[in-house]
PDB file of C-alpha atoms and ligand atoms in Angstrom:
ATOM      1  CA  MET A   1       4.658   0.446  16.309  1.00 89.00           C
ATOM      2  CA  ARG A   2       5.025  -2.896  14.390  1.00 96.00           C
ATOM      3  CA  GLN A   3       5.935  -2.645  10.768  1.00 98.00           C
ATOM      4  CA  LEU A   4       3.388  -3.583   8.222  1.00 98.00           C
ATOM      5  CA  ILE A   5       4.534  -5.697   5.208  1.00 98.00           C
ATOM      6  CA  ALA A   6       1.772  -5.402   2.549  1.00 98.00           C
ATOM      7  CA  GLY A   7       1.506  -7.350  -0.741  1.00 98.00           C
ATOM      8  CA  ASN A   8      -0.243  -5.717  -3.657  1.00 99.00           C
ATOM      9  CA  TRP A   9      -0.892  -8.579  -6.079  1.00 98.00           C
ATOM     10  CA  LYS A  10      -2.284  -6.128  -8.718  1.00 98.00           C
ATOM     11  CA  MET A  11      -4.058  -7.930 -11.656  1.00 98.00           C
ATOM     12  CA  TYR A  12      -2.432 -11.291 -10.927  1.00 98.00           C
ATOM     13  CA  GLY A  13      -3.946 -14.382  -9.246  1.00 97.00           C
ATOM     14  CA  LEU A  14      -6.245 -17.077 -10.709  1.00 98.00           C
ATOM     15  CA  THR A  15      -7.554 -19.507  -8.112  1.00 98.00           C
ATOM     16  CA  GLU A  16      -4.687 -21.813  -8.138  1.00 98.00           C
ATOM     17  CA  GLN A  17      -2.019 -19.143  -8.035  1.00 98.00           C
ATOM     18  CA  ALA A  18      -3.820 -17.204  -5.156  1.00 98.00           C
ATOM     19  CA  ALA A  19      -4.067 -20.514  -3.074  1.00 98.00           C
ATOM     20  CA  GLY A  20      -0.440 -21.256  -3.722  1.00 98.00           C
ATOM     21  CA  ILE A  21       0.625 -17.970  -2.250  1.00 98.00           C
ATOM     22  CA  ALA A  22      -1.969 -17.832   0.579  1.00 98.00           C
ATOM     23  CA  GLY A  23      -1.339 -21.400   1.841  1.00 98.00           C
ATOM     24  CA  PRO A  24       2.493 -20.899   2.449  1.00 98.00           C
ATOM     25  CA  LEU A  25       1.838 -17.486   3.907  1.00 98.00           C
ATOM     26  CA  ARG A  26      -0.462 -18.966   6.417  1.00 97.00           C
ATOM     27  CA  ASP A  27       1.926 -21.636   7.314  1.00 95.00           C
ATOM     28  CA  GLY A  28       4.914 -19.435   7.526  1.00 95.00           C
ATOM     29  CA  ALA A  29       3.564 -16.284   9.234  1.00 95.00           C
ATOM     30  CA  ALA A  30       3.704 -17.376  12.815  1.00 90.00           C
ATOM     31  CA  GLY A  31       6.350 -15.669  15.006  1.00 91.00           C
ATOM     32  CA  LEU A  32       7.077 -12.769  12.725  1.00 95.00           C
ATOM     33  CA  SER A  33       7.781  -9.477  14.366  1.00 94.00           C
ATOM     34  CA  CYS A  34       5.698  -7.518  11.746  1.00 97.00           C
ATOM     35  CA  ASP A  35       2.128  -7.413  10.561  1.00 97.00           C
ATOM     36  CA  LEU A  36       1.327  -9.017   7.208  1.00 98.00           C
ATOM     37  CA  LEU A  37      -1.290  -7.981   4.591  1.00 98.00           C
ATOM     38  CA  VAL A  38      -2.155  -9.457   1.205  1.00 98.00           C
ATOM     39  CA  CYS A  39      -4.253  -7.563  -1.358  1.00 99.00           C
ATOM     40  CA  PRO A  40      -5.363  -9.925  -3.975  1.00 98.00           C
ATOM     41  CA  PRO A  41      -7.683  -9.020  -7.089  1.00 98.00           C
ATOM     42  CA  PHE A  42     -11.294  -8.553  -6.173  1.00 98.00           C
ATOM     43  CA  THR A  43     -12.198 -12.198  -7.451  1.00 98.00           C
ATOM     44  CA  GLN A  44      -9.852 -13.822  -5.045  1.00 98.00           C
ATOM     45  CA  ILE A  45     -10.491 -11.831  -1.778  1.00 98.00           C
ATOM     46  CA  ALA A  46     -13.045 -14.232  -0.299  1.00 98.00           C
ATOM     47  CA  SER A  47     -11.206 -17.302  -1.107  1.00 98.00           C
ATOM     48  CA  VAL A  48      -7.888 -15.926   0.235  1.00 98.00           C
ATOM     49  CA  ALA A  49      -9.597 -14.686   3.392  1.00 98.00           C
ATOM     50  CA  ARG A  50     -10.942 -18.245   3.964  1.00 98.00           C
ATOM     51  CA  ILE A  51      -7.482 -19.745   3.515  1.00 98.00           C
ATOM     52  CA  LEU A  52      -6.020 -17.236   5.939  1.00 98.00           C
ATOM     53  CA  ALA A  53      -8.708 -17.216   8.588  1.00 97.00           C
ATOM     54  CA  GLY A  54      -7.240 -17.828  11.939  1.00 95.00           C
ATOM     55  CA  SER A  55      -3.732 -16.752  10.723  1.00 96.00           C
ATOM     56  CA  PRO A  56      -2.119 -13.377  11.495  1.00 96.00           C
ATOM     57  CA  VAL A  57      -2.246 -12.419   7.764  1.00 98.00           C
ATOM     58  CA  ALA A  58      -4.783  -9.843   7.017  1.00 98.00           C
ATOM     59  CA  VAL A  59      -6.557  -9.402   3.632  1.00 98.00           C
ATOM     60  CA  GLY A  60      -7.241  -6.160   1.686  1.00 99.00           C
ATOM     61  CA  GLY A  61      -8.634  -4.807  -1.537  1.00 99.00           C
ATOM     62  CA  GLN A  62      -6.786  -2.770  -4.072  1.00 98.00           C
ATOM     63  CA  ASP A  63      -9.396  -0.031  -4.669  1.00 98.00           C
ATOM     64  CA  CYS A  64     -12.986   0.717  -3.770  1.00 98.00           C
ATOM     65  CA  HIS A  65     -15.881   2.977  -5.023  1.00 98.00           C
ATOM     66  CA  VAL A  66     -16.960   5.999  -2.981  1.00 98.00           C
ATOM     67  CA  ALA A  67     -20.570   4.797  -2.582  1.00 98.00           C
ATOM     68  CA  THR A  68     -21.791   1.918  -0.381  1.00 97.00           C
ATOM     69  CA  GLN A  69     -23.966   0.419  -3.186  1.00 98.00           C
ATOM     70  CA  GLY A  70     -25.743   1.679  -6.307  1.00 98.00           C
ATOM     71  CA  ALA A  71     -25.854   1.680 -10.018  1.00 98.00           C
ATOM     72  CA  HIS A  72     -22.011   1.723 -10.682  1.00 98.00           C
ATOM     73  CA  THR A  73     -21.574  -1.037 -13.149  1.00 98.00           C
ATOM     74  CA  GLY A  74     -18.177  -2.863 -12.546  1.00 98.00           C
ATOM     75  CA  ASP A  75     -17.359  -1.100  -9.302  1.00 98.00           C
ATOM     76  CA  ILE A  76     -16.857  -2.583  -5.893  1.00 98.00           C
ATOM     77  CA  SER A  77     -17.715  -0.890  -2.634  1.00 98.00           C
ATOM     78  CA  ALA A  78     -15.609  -0.722   0.572  1.00 98.00           C
ATOM     79  CA  ALA A  79     -18.573  -2.445   2.290  1.00 98.00           C
ATOM     80  CA  MET A  80     -18.318  -5.221  -0.294  1.00 98.00           C
ATOM     81  CA  LEU A  81     -14.678  -5.721   0.470  1.00 98.00           C
ATOM     82  CA  ALA A  82     -15.339  -5.885   4.196  1.00 98.00           C
ATOM     83  CA  ASP A  83     -18.090  -8.484   3.645  1.00 98.00           C
ATOM     84  CA  ALA A  84     -15.781 -10.536   1.600  1.00 98.00           C
ATOM     85  CA  GLY A  85     -13.284 -10.662   4.481  1.00 98.00           C
ATOM     86  CA  ALA A  86     -11.029  -7.561   3.890  1.00 98.00           C
ATOM     87  CA  SER A  87      -9.842  -5.272   6.598  1.00 98.00           C
ATOM     88  CA  TYR A  88      -7.678  -2.971   4.618  1.00 99.00           C
ATOM     89  CA  VAL A  89      -7.936  -1.309   1.179  1.00 99.00           C
ATOM     90  CA  ILE A  90      -5.354   0.479  -0.923  1.00 99.00           C
ATOM     91  CA  VAL A  91      -6.578   3.759  -2.422  1.00 98.00           C
ATOM     92  CA  GLY A  92      -4.843   6.145  -4.911  1.00 98.00           C
ATOM     93  CA  HIS A  93      -2.205   3.832  -6.126  1.00 98.00           C
ATOM     94  CA  SER A  94      -0.284   5.505  -8.936  1.00 98.00           C
ATOM     95  CA  GLU A  95      -1.603   2.902 -11.408  1.00 98.00           C
ATOM     96  CA  ARG A  96      -5.151   4.058 -10.564  1.00 98.00           C
ATOM     97  CA  ARG A  97      -4.256   7.693 -10.603  1.00 98.00           C
ATOM     98  CA  GLN A  98      -2.539   7.268 -14.109  1.00 97.00           C
ATOM     99  CA  ASN A  99      -4.699   4.650 -15.842  1.00 98.00           C
ATOM    100  CA  HIS A 100      -8.125   5.785 -14.325  1.00 98.00           C
ATOM    101  CA  GLY A 101      -7.596   9.554 -13.855  1.00 98.00           C
ATOM    102  CA  GLU A 102      -8.123   9.439 -10.266  1.00 98.00           C
ATOM    103  CA  THR A 103      -7.677  12.767  -8.616  1.00 98.00           C
ATOM    104  CA  ASP A 104      -6.779  13.652  -5.078  1.00 98.00           C
ATOM    105  CA  ALA A 105     -10.483  14.552  -4.274  1.00 98.00           C
ATOM    106  CA  LEU A 106     -11.565  11.253  -5.555  1.00 98.00           C
ATOM    107  CA  VAL A 107      -8.836   9.442  -3.518  1.00 98.00           C
ATOM    108  CA  ARG A 108      -9.981  11.367  -0.465  1.00 98.00           C
ATOM    109  CA  ALA A 109     -13.615  10.355  -1.015  1.00 98.00           C
ATOM    110  CA  LYS A 110     -12.627   6.754  -1.343  1.00 98.00           C
ATOM    111  CA  THR A 111     -10.516   7.065   1.837  1.00 98.00           C
ATOM    112  CA  GLU A 112     -13.641   8.366   3.678  1.00 98.00           C
ATOM    113  CA  ALA A 113     -15.749   5.448   2.188  1.00 98.00           C
ATOM    114  CA  ALA A 114     -13.114   2.973   3.403  1.00 98.00           C
ATOM    115  CA  VAL A 115     -13.202   4.223   6.844  1.00 98.00           C
ATOM    116  CA  ALA A 116     -16.953   4.368   6.993  1.00 98.00           C
ATOM    117  CA  ALA A 117     -16.980   0.586   6.021  1.00 98.00           C
ATOM    118  CA  GLY A 118     -14.623  -0.147   8.857  1.00 98.00           C
ATOM    119  CA  LEU A 119     -11.488  -0.747   6.631  1.00 98.00           C
ATOM    120  CA  THR A 120      -8.160   0.705   7.229  1.00 98.00           C
ATOM    121  CA  PRO A 121      -7.143   2.813   4.076  1.00 99.00           C
ATOM    122  CA  ILE A 122      -3.553   2.667   2.612  1.00 99.00           C
ATOM    123  CA  VAL A 123      -3.265   5.971   0.710  1.00 99.00           C
ATOM    124  CA  CYS A 124      -0.613   6.033  -1.888  1.00 99.00           C
ATOM    125  CA  VAL A 125       1.468   9.038  -2.942  1.00 98.00           C
ATOM    126  CA  GLY A 126       4.630   9.402  -5.042  1.00 98.00           C
ATOM    127  CA  GLU A 127       6.198  11.479  -7.674  1.00 98.00           C
ATOM    128  CA  THR A 128       7.057  10.598 -11.276  1.00 98.00           C
ATOM    129  CA  GLU A 129      10.633  10.502 -12.593  1.00 98.00           C
ATOM    130  CA  ALA A 130      10.164  13.727 -14.350  1.00 98.00           C
ATOM    131  CA  GLU A 131       8.860  15.530 -11.235  1.00 98.00           C
ATOM    132  CA  ARG A 132      11.928  14.170  -9.307  1.00 98.00           C
ATOM    133  CA  VAL A 133      14.318  15.257 -12.001  1.00 98.00           C
ATOM    134  CA  ALA A 134      12.686  18.716 -11.865  1.00 98.00           C
ATOM    135  CA  GLY A 135      13.253  18.709  -8.067  1.00 98.00           C
ATOM    136  CA  ARG A 136       9.461  18.794  -7.476  1.00 98.00           C
ATOM    137  CA  GLU A 137       9.076  15.674  -5.468  1.00 98.00           C
ATOM    138  CA  THR A 138       8.230  17.076  -2.128  1.00 98.00           C
ATOM    139  CA  GLU A 139       5.855  19.706  -3.662  1.00 98.00           C
ATOM    140  CA  VAL A 140       3.975  16.827  -5.433  1.00 98.00           C
ATOM    141  CA  VAL A 141       3.939  14.460  -2.510  1.00 98.00           C
ATOM    142  CA  GLY A 142       2.854  17.400  -0.262  1.00 98.00           C
ATOM    143  CA  GLY A 143       0.021  18.276  -2.603  1.00 98.00           C
ATOM    144  CA  GLN A 144      -1.093  14.615  -2.741  1.00 98.00           C
ATOM    145  CA  LEU A 145      -1.106  14.326   0.967  1.00 98.00           C
ATOM    146  CA  SER A 146      -3.091  17.556   1.616  1.00 98.00           C
ATOM    147  CA  GLY A 147      -5.564  16.703  -1.138  1.00 98.00           C
ATOM    148  CA  SER A 148      -6.049  12.997  -0.543  1.00 98.00           C
ATOM    149  CA  LEU A 149      -6.126  12.702   3.258  1.00 98.00           C
ATOM    150  CA  PRO A 150      -9.399  13.568   4.941  1.00 98.00           C
ATOM    151  CA  ALA A 151      -9.498  15.447   8.229  1.00 96.00           C
ATOM    152  CA  GLY A 152      -9.013  13.008  11.187  1.00 96.00           C
ATOM    153  CA  PHE A 153      -7.198  10.456   8.940  1.00 98.00           C
ATOM    154  CA  ALA A 154      -5.986   7.546  10.959  1.00 95.00           C
ATOM    155  CA  GLY A 155      -4.942   4.948   8.222  1.00 98.00           C
ATOM    156  CA  VAL A 156      -1.613   4.208   6.541  1.00 98.00           C
ATOM    157  CA  VAL A 157       0.272   6.211   3.915  1.00 99.00           C
ATOM    158  CA  ALA A 158       2.403   4.484   1.364  1.00 99.00           C
ATOM    159  CA  TYR A 159       5.229   6.469  -0.375  1.00 98.00           C
ATOM    160  CA  GLU A 160       5.727   4.861  -3.827  1.00 98.00           C
ATOM    161  CA  PRO A 161       7.973   6.798  -6.257  1.00 98.00           C
ATOM    162  CA  VAL A 162       6.307   5.953  -9.557  1.00 98.00           C
ATOM    163  CA  TRP A 163       9.658   5.468 -11.269  1.00 98.00           C
ATOM    164  CA  ALA A 164      10.641   2.726  -8.701  1.00 98.00           C
ATOM    165  CA  ILE A 165       7.527   0.577  -9.332  1.00 98.00           C
ATOM    166  CA  GLY A 166       8.270  -2.492 -11.175  1.00 98.00           C
ATOM    167  CA  THR A 167      11.544  -1.220 -12.471  1.00 98.00           C
ATOM    168  CA  GLY A 168      14.053  -2.781 -10.057  1.00 97.00           C
ATOM    169  CA  ARG A 169      15.295   0.809  -9.213  1.00 97.00           C
ATOM    170  CA  THR A 170      14.978   2.122  -5.704  1.00 98.00           C
ATOM    171  CA  PRO A 171      15.825   5.583  -4.294  1.00 98.00           C
ATOM    172  CA  THR A 172      18.891   5.807  -2.039  1.00 98.00           C
ATOM    173  CA  GLU A 173      18.352   5.244   1.576  1.00 98.00           C
ATOM    174  CA  ALA A 174      19.098   8.977   2.195  1.00 98.00           C
ATOM    175  CA  ASP A 175      16.360   9.869  -0.445  1.00 98.00           C
ATOM    176  CA  VAL A 176      13.817   7.518   1.386  1.00 98.00           C
ATOM    177  CA  ALA A 177      14.835   9.048   4.739  1.00 98.00           C
ATOM    178  CA  ALA A 178      14.310  12.620   3.349  1.00 98.00           C
ATOM    179  CA  MET A 179      10.963  11.821   1.879  1.00 98.00           C
ATOM    180  CA  HIS A 180       9.618   9.916   4.861  1.00 98.00           C
ATOM    181  CA  GLY A 181      10.806  12.667   7.185  1.00 98.00           C
ATOM    182  CA  PHE A 182       9.067  15.186   4.949  1.00 98.00           C
ATOM    183  CA  ILE A 183       5.791  13.031   4.969  1.00 98.00           C
ATOM    184  CA  ARG A 184       5.948  12.744   8.742  1.00 98.00           C
ATOM    185  CA  ALA A 185       6.222  16.497   9.092  1.00 98.00           C
ATOM    186  CA  ALA A 186       3.374  17.038   6.603  1.00 98.00           C
ATOM    187  CA  LEU A 187       1.124  14.421   8.536  1.00 98.00           C
ATOM    188  CA  VAL A 188       1.674  16.310  11.902  1.00 98.00           C
ATOM    189  CA  ARG A 189       0.970  19.690  10.253  1.00 97.00           C
ATOM    190  CA  GLN A 190      -2.282  18.325   8.872  1.00 97.00           C
ATOM    191  CA  LEU A 191      -3.352  15.975  11.527  1.00 98.00           C
ATOM    192  CA  GLY A 192      -1.678  17.307  14.656  1.00 97.00           C
ATOM    193  CA  ALA A 193      -0.301  14.869  17.208  1.00 96.00           C
ATOM    194  CA  ALA A 194      -2.346  11.858  15.456  1.00 97.00           C
ATOM    195  CA  GLY A 195       0.037  12.398  12.474  1.00 98.00           C
ATOM    196  CA  GLN A 196       2.728  10.812  14.654  1.00 97.00           C
ATOM    197  CA  GLY A 197       0.835   7.553  14.709  1.00 97.00           C
ATOM    198  CA  VAL A 198       0.356   7.044  10.938  1.00 98.00           C
ATOM    199  CA  SER A 199       2.601   4.410   9.326  1.00 98.00           C
ATOM    200  CA  ILE A 200       4.477   5.349   6.307  1.00 98.00           C
ATOM    201  CA  LEU A 201       5.213   2.460   4.080  1.00 98.00           C
ATOM    202  CA  TYR A 202       7.814   2.490   1.382  1.00 98.00           C
ATOM    203  CA  GLY A 203       6.870   0.812  -1.895  1.00 98.00           C
ATOM    204  CA  GLY A 204       8.760   0.299  -5.260  1.00 98.00           C
ATOM    205  CA  SER A 205      10.928  -2.686  -6.143  1.00 98.00           C
ATOM    206  CA  VAL A 206      11.151  -4.011  -2.516  1.00 98.00           C
ATOM    207  CA  LYS A 207      12.586  -7.486  -2.523  1.00 98.00           C
ATOM    208  CA  PRO A 208      14.304  -9.726  -0.026  1.00 98.00           C
ATOM    209  CA  SER A 209      17.822  -8.513  -1.006  1.00 98.00           C
ATOM    210  CA  ASN A 210      16.992  -4.769  -0.322  1.00 98.00           C
ATOM    211  CA  ALA A 211      14.258  -5.040   2.360  1.00 98.00           C
ATOM    212  CA  ALA A 212      16.492  -4.900   5.380  1.00 98.00           C
ATOM    213  CA  ALA A 213      18.134  -1.704   4.303  1.00 98.00           C
ATOM    214  CA  LEU A 214      14.926   0.066   3.346  1.00 98.00           C
ATOM    215  CA  LEU A 215      13.008  -1.048   6.424  1.00 98.00           C
ATOM    216  CA  ALA A 216      15.842   0.146   8.671  1.00 98.00           C
ATOM    217  CA  VAL A 217      15.421   3.733   7.251  1.00 98.00           C
ATOM    218  CA  PRO A 218      13.900   6.183  10.070  1.00 97.00           C
ATOM    219  CA  GLU A 219      10.232   6.747   9.478  1.00 98.00           C
ATOM    220  CA  VAL A 220       9.812   3.706   7.264  1.00 98.00           C
ATOM    221  CA  GLY A 221       6.861   1.825   8.872  1.00 98.00           C
ATOM    222  CA  GLY A 222       6.761  -1.105   6.577  1.00 98.00           C
ATOM    223  CA  ALA A 223       6.661  -1.988   2.878  1.00 98.00           C
ATOM    224  CA  LEU A 224       4.065  -2.053   0.035  1.00 99.00           C
ATOM    225  CA  VAL A 225       5.340  -4.996  -2.147  1.00 99.00           C
ATOM    226  CA  GLY A 226       4.179  -5.574  -5.800  1.00 98.00           C
ATOM    227  CA  GLY A 227       6.123  -8.287  -7.750  1.00 98.00           C
ATOM    228  CA  ALA A 228       7.745  -9.883  -4.907  1.00 98.00           C
ATOM    229  CA  SER A 229       4.532 -10.560  -3.071  1.00 98.00           C
ATOM    230  CA  LEU A 230       3.402 -12.919  -5.761  1.00 98.00           C
ATOM    231  CA  ASN A 231       6.110 -15.380  -4.287  1.00 98.00           C
ATOM    232  CA  ALA A 232       5.351 -16.510  -0.793  1.00 98.00           C
ATOM    233  CA  GLU A 233       8.954 -17.219  -0.061  1.00 98.00           C
ATOM    234  CA  ASP A 234      10.213 -13.758  -1.260  1.00 98.00           C
ATOM    235  CA  PHE A 235       7.318 -12.102   0.722  1.00 98.00           C
ATOM    236  CA  LEU A 236       8.121 -13.810   3.841  1.00 98.00           C
ATOM    237  CA  GLY A 237      11.834 -13.071   3.312  1.00 98.00           C
ATOM    238  CA  ILE A 238      10.898  -9.354   3.223  1.00 98.00           C
ATOM    239  CA  ALA A 239       8.809  -9.769   6.327  1.00 98.00           C
ATOM    240  CA  ARG A 240      11.576 -11.404   8.197  1.00 97.00           C
ATOM    241  CA  ALA A 241      13.712  -8.271   7.426  1.00 97.00           C
ATOM    242  CA  ALA A 242      11.191  -6.126   9.273  1.00 97.00           C
ATOM    243  CA  VAL A 243      12.442  -4.149  12.239  1.00 93.00           C
ATOM    244  CA  ALA A 244      10.818  -5.343  15.390  1.00 88.00           C
ATOM    245  CA  GLY A 245       8.987  -2.355  17.167  1.00 75.00           C
TER     246      GLY A 245
HETATM  247  P1  LIG B 301       6.824  -3.539  -7.343  1.00 89.77           P
HETATM  248  O1  LIG B 301       7.151  -4.037  -5.947  1.00 89.77           O
HETATM  249  O2  LIG B 301       6.450  -4.603  -8.301  1.00 89.77           O
HETATM  250  O3  LIG B 301       7.792  -2.511  -7.781  1.00 89.77           O
HETATM  251  O4  LIG B 301       5.482  -2.689  -7.064  1.00 89.77           O
HETATM  252  C1  LIG B 301       5.258  -1.751  -6.118  1.00 89.77           C
HETATM  253  C2  LIG B 301       3.888  -1.373  -5.983  1.00 89.77           C
HETATM  254  O5  LIG B 301       3.244  -0.719  -6.876  1.00 89.77           O
HETATM  255  C3  LIG B 301       3.148  -1.821  -4.838  1.00 89.77           C
HETATM  256  O6  LIG B 301       1.932  -1.274  -4.723  1.00 89.77           O
END
């Protein structure tokens, strides 16, 4: 399975900055041994999708509503993302779980909505620092997986320890291997043989200098990159570190 290097731009990217990242990605993406994805803010999805049309770089959203349409002021549906040119959507990012009170049940409903709209969901899980210090990381991540993934799930999972996001700190390779192995076993328990086919991305302070080591860890199927995805050269540097599969 090819590794997936996904960029989560979060709430960054006015028109000029978005084009300034997407253009070099389009020009630099040929011949990579991994799949590439960028998830701009809603307002830039259509314009970035136009820039990347015909290139191997896919476009995704960062969240979606559970409904297809309706009286939901300020929300965006998965169908709208697909209509704008997205083929993926991130759901259950820790910033949404924390800042918007998203529960596992809501994340599961969003995941189902994404699939119904033809999008590939990237479902995020990960423990806080306090939970890891208390030795509860697998209990927390296991609960998120069983609560957030619908039956028959065939998308992508991203393991993002909350304490590694935007901090410059990363777990050790041994810790990443242990957690990704735990997630793989949980996926197989939950989904049967199909659980073997789910890519498990690592996210949290991935940059060109640590990407090769993290991407070489067993059961790491790619990376979900925040800050470093806002610089095309850094993002491509991470992509070049992907393991050919
Ligand atoms: P950073 O790469 O900035 O740590 O962010 C990770 C992340 O949250 C990606 O979704």
